[in-house]
Amino acid sequence: MSARGRKFGFIGASSLIALTIANPAAAQTATTTTDAATQAAPATDPTNGPSSSRPVDETQDIIVTGLRGSLQRNLDIKRTSSGVVDAISAEDIGKFPDSNVAASLQRLPGVSIQRNGARGEPTGITVRGFGGDFNTTLYDGRRISTGTGGRQIDFSTVGSDFIGGLSVYKTPDVAVSSNSIGATVDIAFPKPFDHPGFRIAGSASGSIQDRAGKVVPTGGLLISDTFANDTLGVLADAIYTRHDTTTNRVFVSGWPGGFYAPCQLAGSTAATCNPSDPGTAGAGPSDIKSVVGFFPQQYGYEQSYTKDERVDARIALQWHPSENVMLTVDDNFSRQTITTDAYGVGMWFNQGALRNVTLDKNGQATNFVQAGTPTDFTSAINKQVLQTNQIGGNLKWDATEHLNIDADVSYGQSWLNPDGNIGSQNGDIGYGGNLGTLTGLSITGNSNNAFPSLTSYGPNGNQADYANTGLIGSHVTVNQTQKNTDRLKQGRLTATWKQDDLTLKVGGQFIDDTFEFQNASTFTNNFWQAYSGYGGPSGQGGGISPLPANLYQGSISTNGFIPGFKGSLPPSIFMYSPVAYQNFLTGLGNPQAKNIPGFNYSQVPGFTGTFDQKVDPGSIQRINEQTWSLFFSASFQTEVAGMPFHLNAGVRNENTHLTSTGQGRLPLVLNTSTTDKTLLSIPDPTGYTAVQNITTRSNYSYLLPSMDAKLELTDKLILRVDASRTLTRPGLSLLTPVLSVGSGQRVGALTASGGNPNLKPYLSDNFDAALEWYYQRNSYFSVDFFLKNVSNFIVGGVTRQTINGVIDPTTGQPASFAVTARVNGPDATVRGVEVAWQQVFGDSGFGFNANATFVGTNKPYDQADISQTGFAVTGLANSANFVGFYDKNGFQFRAAVNWRDEYLLQFGQNQNTGSFGAEPTFVNAQTQIDLSSSYDITPHFSVFGEITNVNNAQQSTHGRFKNQMLDVWDYGRRFTFGAHFRF
């Protein structure tokens, strides 16, 4: 038996042992029913989840309050659903288990999270190894518009304070959606008639991150009332949330693969070294690039301070004129503003310039030097505004005793940076040229415990002058802003017929989704090089030096920069405002009206003094998707050999029409820079062909069947078998019809990116087999085996190509660009098992919730494959979660441990310039511990506190090999304290 087979066999055997030896339930003391018993459940349709046909044991009490009440509701939803569904419900009005929706979801079997490195906040989820666009998020059963640039929402934009519950559909409900190979997450918001009468709930808290050192507020208020003899209802809530985070980061922007010449390697006795391509006339054997190897493209370190502010507001109106009619109109609004001040240092390397290179057995450079390395001190103010608003209406009408009509319409719009703000405003100062450093870099450990160390630095290698402001001058000045818009119109009509043990559903849905993207920057007009060159001391003919002393605002020490990691850094990072820096350069005047020494006249003829952005035509993209869906399902229950049997079968047909529009142009020339020998540029617009509008149209149609079978073997033991087909549409950025070649390029690192509007969706045939044992009230043990056969995987990566015959001025040969492109390609199988155990120990108040997921695939990553068409399934990682709690007499305490093993995040790094296709990005294994507690001072007022990341876990990533560190972020702990009230 294979190792993987032994693993699955061990899991199965362990499950049977657990079923055999588990103790029966201890007697429980009855509790008093409270308003929490009517808490809004997650958005599951009861017609798809018939209750158990077996009688309920009335000798068991019903726990309805606090955390245990929430767990019981979650268990009931899981047990009665026809498919594989996991749920999280609020403990009370305005009291969700976690302050972040994704953080709550990671407590469920098979669900892991992705974090934003700079903030440490969970922003996305992975379900059974599938993340990002492979999952769909709904609000009350509706698709949500998103301005993120992808199809999936950013979970840090969803306020959790007044969520009623979450449902995670791991097998599809054809009446809801079949558009997610991972899972469909449905977020249910409260409505007035969930709790008839007057209700008010609120919360207020303060939080502090240990390094940021500032207490920042969060607060929310919900008011709900029904009136006019309970025929009208209104609910309104508003939430303000703020988190401040200071994060330290060490990074390598990419590890390109290529070829070294033997003369570059340690121990070489060659008198000269001129690395050359094979076939180069006059090149000796030691100069021919023939040794496979990898190198760090750019190395740096930075500290960032992020202020994350979010406003959520919602209003829901309901009209309930009779028992047969309910009309709901609601509006959901959110606005997140993330402002980051970052200060850092960066150094750029070229493979051909490296000398005395030591390679390990994988061809990984572990030690080298590079002559003339410039040193850049950077600063940035990054501001991202993400705003979403959705208005919708829903009508539920019980037309007859057996017939129900559900009609739903909505319009949503989302914007990224709608206010005209500059998305990223940057400064770059430093030294190079005559002051370039013989820089040494050493890699001495793996990415989970070490970062590369600089062995020499400073102007001309003089470490004492590393931060000598008299030698530092201006360099490049980059401003850029990404703007996205998503407009989403949708409607759904469902008719349900219920009679005896039979339920039939038939309906249709229409979705019209339009995405628009564009990017503006100082790269496009080449204004970024206006004062490049570092000034007089560097001797490159451009730049201003010295800079005014009042620009410098102090420095940041790098002592203990990443706790627990080995590696050494230069002593400090400059702090200076990029706005003040740009204002200083603008204050020098108009270089077209007067001579300004240090201005780059040869490269930036159109600059008149201000760093205006210009839209890159290649970034303009408009995608319209129209999808018509028809669905039908039938559910019935009967008995098989005296055992209740439930069957739900359905089919959904989706027909999609796609229109993709972009603006195409090709380069005509590449120019070198006299002020920075590593830079190349394409003058805009003279360096390009004329812009052409390009529009393509395509369509596809798929039939997506689904079947869920549930057999109640006993009144406590349930067997499930599920089969379905689902799809996931291609990422939006892949659907552009044009090739985009940016105007700002680097020597030896020319890049371009192309799309493919004819990409087809991923298709997956899914199979589940689960056994669930509900052995006592509020406790269960389950094992779920799953298999996904996925076709139409989108692959491609990076290939080396010439474009339009453009000549590389540094070689005199046709320029070789690393071109990113995508096509539909291979199939893959993903298989795994989820094990979950929830235990409440009688009326002691103690309990735990634990789960583990083990996944595998027939297409794992092969690090030895250096072909450009390498393929592997991303996102797969074993994971485990444990939540231990105490909940009794108004006091609640919870400790949560979440672990996720190493996994392949994506193909592609920040710099993709290698010869072996898109290099991979792996996320290292991580364990995080969170604590929370609350105390009910009165039945209406409670206080709470929580600590996230108690163990100060760090997030780190690596490339093809474990010692290819890409990023390590240290974002510290967060402490929160506050109060809830409700009446």
CSV table of N, CA and C in Angstrom, one decimal, residues 97-100 102-104 106-107 113 115 119-122 206-211 243-245 894-898 926-933 944-954 971-977:
chain,number,residue,atom,x,y,z
A,97,PRO,N,-19.1,34.8,16.3
A,97,PRO,CA,-18.0,34.2,17.0
A,97,PRO,C,-16.6,34.9,16.8
A,98,ASP,N,-16.4,35.4,15.6
A,98,ASP,CA,-15.1,36.1,15.3
A,98,ASP,C,-15.4,37.5,14.7
A,99,SER,N,-14.3,38.3,14.9
A,99,SER,CA,-14.5,39.7,14.3
A,99,SER,C,-14.2,39.7,12.8
A,100,ASN,N,-13.8,38.6,12.2
A,100,ASN,CA,-13.6,38.5,10.8
A,100,ASN,C,-14.3,37.3,10.3
A,102,ALA,N,-13.8,35.5,7.5
A,102,ALA,CA,-12.9,34.4,7.1
A,102,ALA,C,-12.3,33.7,8.3
A,103,ALA,N,-12.0,34.4,9.4
A,103,ALA,CA,-11.5,33.8,10.6
A,103,ALA,C,-12.5,32.8,11.2
A,104,SER,N,-13.8,33.1,11.1
A,104,SER,CA,-14.8,32.1,11.6
A,104,SER,C,-14.9,30.9,10.7
A,106,GLN,N,-12.6,29.5,9.0
A,106,GLN,CA,-11.5,28.6,9.1
A,106,GLN,C,-11.7,27.6,10.2
A,107,ARG,N,-12.7,27.8,11.1
A,107,ARG,CA,-12.9,26.8,12.1
A,107,ARG,C,-13.7,25.6,11.5
A,113,ILE,N,-7.6,29.7,5.4
A,113,ILE,CA,-7.6,31.1,5.0
A,113,ILE,C,-6.3,31.5,4.4
A,115,ARG,N,-4.1,35.1,4.2
A,115,ARG,CA,-3.9,36.3,5.0
A,115,ARG,C,-3.2,37.4,4.1
A,119,ARG,N,-1.1,43.2,6.6
A,119,ARG,CA,-2.1,43.5,7.7
A,119,ARG,C,-2.3,42.3,8.6
A,120,GLY,N,-1.9,41.1,8.1
A,120,GLY,CA,-2.2,39.9,8.9
A,120,GLY,C,-3.7,39.5,8.9
A,121,GLU,N,-4.5,40.2,8.2
A,121,GLU,CA,-6.0,40.0,8.2
A,121,GLU,C,-6.3,38.8,7.2
A,122,PRO,N,-7.2,38.0,7.6
A,122,PRO,CA,-7.7,37.0,6.7
A,122,PRO,C,-8.6,37.7,5.6
A,206,GLY,N,-12.2,48.6,21.6
A,206,GLY,CA,-10.9,49.2,21.2
A,206,GLY,C,-9.9,48.1,21.0
A,207,SER,N,-9.0,48.3,20.0
A,207,SER,CA,-8.0,47.2,19.8
A,207,SER,C,-6.7,47.9,19.6
A,208,ILE,N,-5.7,47.1,19.9
A,208,ILE,CA,-4.3,47.6,19.8
A,208,ILE,C,-3.4,46.5,19.3
A,209,GLN,N,-2.6,46.7,18.3
A,209,GLN,CA,-1.6,45.8,17.8
A,209,GLN,C,-0.3,46.1,18.6
A,210,ASP,N,0.4,45.1,19.0
A,210,ASP,CA,1.5,45.3,19.9
A,210,ASP,C,2.6,46.2,19.4
A,211,ARG,N,2.8,46.2,18.1
A,211,ARG,CA,3.9,47.1,17.5
A,211,ARG,C,3.3,48.4,17.1
A,243,HIS,N,-8.6,49.0,12.3
A,243,HIS,CA,-7.5,48.2,12.7
A,243,HIS,C,-6.2,48.9,12.3
A,244,ASP,N,-5.3,49.1,13.1
A,244,ASP,CA,-4.0,49.7,12.8
A,244,ASP,C,-2.9,48.6,13.0
A,245,THR,N,-2.0,48.4,12.0
A,245,THR,CA,-1.0,47.4,12.1
A,245,THR,C,0.3,47.9,11.6
A,894,ARG,N,-12.8,30.9,25.2
A,894,ARG,CA,-12.5,30.0,24.0
A,894,ARG,C,-11.1,30.2,23.6
A,895,ALA,N,-10.4,29.0,23.3
A,895,ALA,CA,-9.1,29.0,22.8
A,895,ALA,C,-9.1,28.3,21.5
A,896,ALA,N,-8.6,28.9,20.4
A,896,ALA,CA,-8.6,28.3,19.1
A,896,ALA,C,-7.2,28.2,18.6
A,897,VAL,N,-6.9,27.0,18.0
A,897,VAL,CA,-5.6,26.7,17.4
A,897,VAL,C,-5.9,26.3,15.9
A,898,ASN,N,-5.3,27.0,15.0
A,898,ASN,CA,-5.4,26.7,13.6
A,898,ASN,C,-4.1,26.4,13.0
A,926,GLN,N,1.9,27.1,9.0
A,926,GLN,CA,1.7,28.2,10.0
A,926,GLN,C,0.7,27.7,11.0
A,927,THR,N,1.0,28.0,12.3
A,927,THR,CA,0.1,27.7,13.4
A,927,THR,C,-0.2,29.0,14.1
A,928,GLN,N,-1.5,29.2,14.3
A,928,GLN,CA,-1.9,30.5,15.0
A,928,GLN,C,-2.8,30.1,16.1
A,929,ILE,N,-2.7,30.8,17.3
A,929,ILE,CA,-3.5,30.6,18.5
A,929,ILE,C,-4.2,31.9,18.8
A,930,ASP,N,-5.5,31.8,19.0
A,930,ASP,CA,-6.4,32.9,19.3
A,930,ASP,C,-7.1,32.6,20.6
A,931,LEU,N,-7.3,33.6,21.4
A,931,LEU,CA,-8.1,33.5,22.7
A,931,LEU,C,-9.2,34.6,22.7
A,932,SER,N,-10.3,34.2,23.3
A,932,SER,CA,-11.4,35.1,23.5
A,932,SER,C,-12.2,34.8,24.7
A,933,SER,N,-12.8,35.8,25.3
A,933,SER,CA,-13.6,35.6,26.6
A,933,SER,C,-14.6,36.7,26.7
A,944,PHE,N,-16.3,41.8,26.8
A,944,PHE,CA,-15.5,40.8,26.1
A,944,PHE,C,-14.1,41.3,25.9
A,945,GLY,N,-13.2,40.3,25.6
A,945,GLY,CA,-11.9,40.6,25.2
A,945,GLY,C,-11.3,39.4,24.3
A,946,GLU,N,-10.4,39.8,23.5
A,946,GLU,CA,-9.8,38.7,22.7
A,946,GLU,C,-8.3,39.1,22.3
A,947,ILE,N,-7.6,38.0,22.1
A,947,ILE,CA,-6.2,38.2,21.7
A,947,ILE,C,-6.0,37.3,20.4
A,948,THR,N,-5.6,37.9,19.3
A,948,THR,CA,-5.4,37.2,18.1
A,948,THR,C,-3.9,37.0,17.9
A,949,ASN,N,-3.5,35.9,17.4
A,949,ASN,CA,-2.1,35.5,17.2
A,949,ASN,C,-1.3,35.6,18.5
A,950,VAL,N,-1.8,34.9,19.4
A,950,VAL,CA,-1.1,34.9,20.8
A,950,VAL,C,0.3,34.4,20.6
A,951,ASN,N,0.6,33.5,19.8
A,951,ASN,CA,2.0,32.9,19.6
A,951,ASN,C,2.8,33.7,18.7
A,952,ASN,N,2.4,34.8,18.2
A,952,ASN,CA,3.1,35.7,17.3
A,952,ASN,C,3.6,34.9,16.1
A,953,ALA,N,2.7,34.2,15.4
A,953,ALA,CA,3.0,33.5,14.2
A,953,ALA,C,3.3,34.5,13.1
A,954,GLN,N,4.3,34.1,12.3
A,954,GLN,CA,4.7,34.9,11.1
A,954,GLN,C,4.3,34.2,9.8
A,971,TYR,N,3.6,40.5,11.8
A,971,TYR,CA,2.6,41.4,12.0
A,971,TYR,C,2.1,41.4,13.5
A,972,GLY,N,2.7,40.6,14.3
A,972,GLY,CA,2.4,40.7,15.7
A,972,GLY,C,1.1,40.3,16.2
A,973,ARG,N,0.8,40.6,17.5
A,973,ARG,CA,-0.5,40.3,18.1
A,973,ARG,C,-1.5,41.4,18.1
A,974,ARG,N,-2.7,41.1,18.3
A,974,ARG,CA,-3.7,42.2,18.4
A,974,ARG,C,-4.6,41.9,19.6
A,975,PHE,N,-4.8,42.9,20.4
A,975,PHE,CA,-5.6,42.8,21.7
A,975,PHE,C,-6.9,43.7,21.5
A,976,THR,N,-8.0,43.1,21.8
A,976,THR,CA,-9.3,43.8,21.7
A,976,THR,C,-10.1,43.6,23.0
A,977,PHE,N,-10.7,44.7,23.4
A,977,PHE,CA,-11.6,44.7,24.6
A,977,PHE,C,-12.8,45.6,24.3
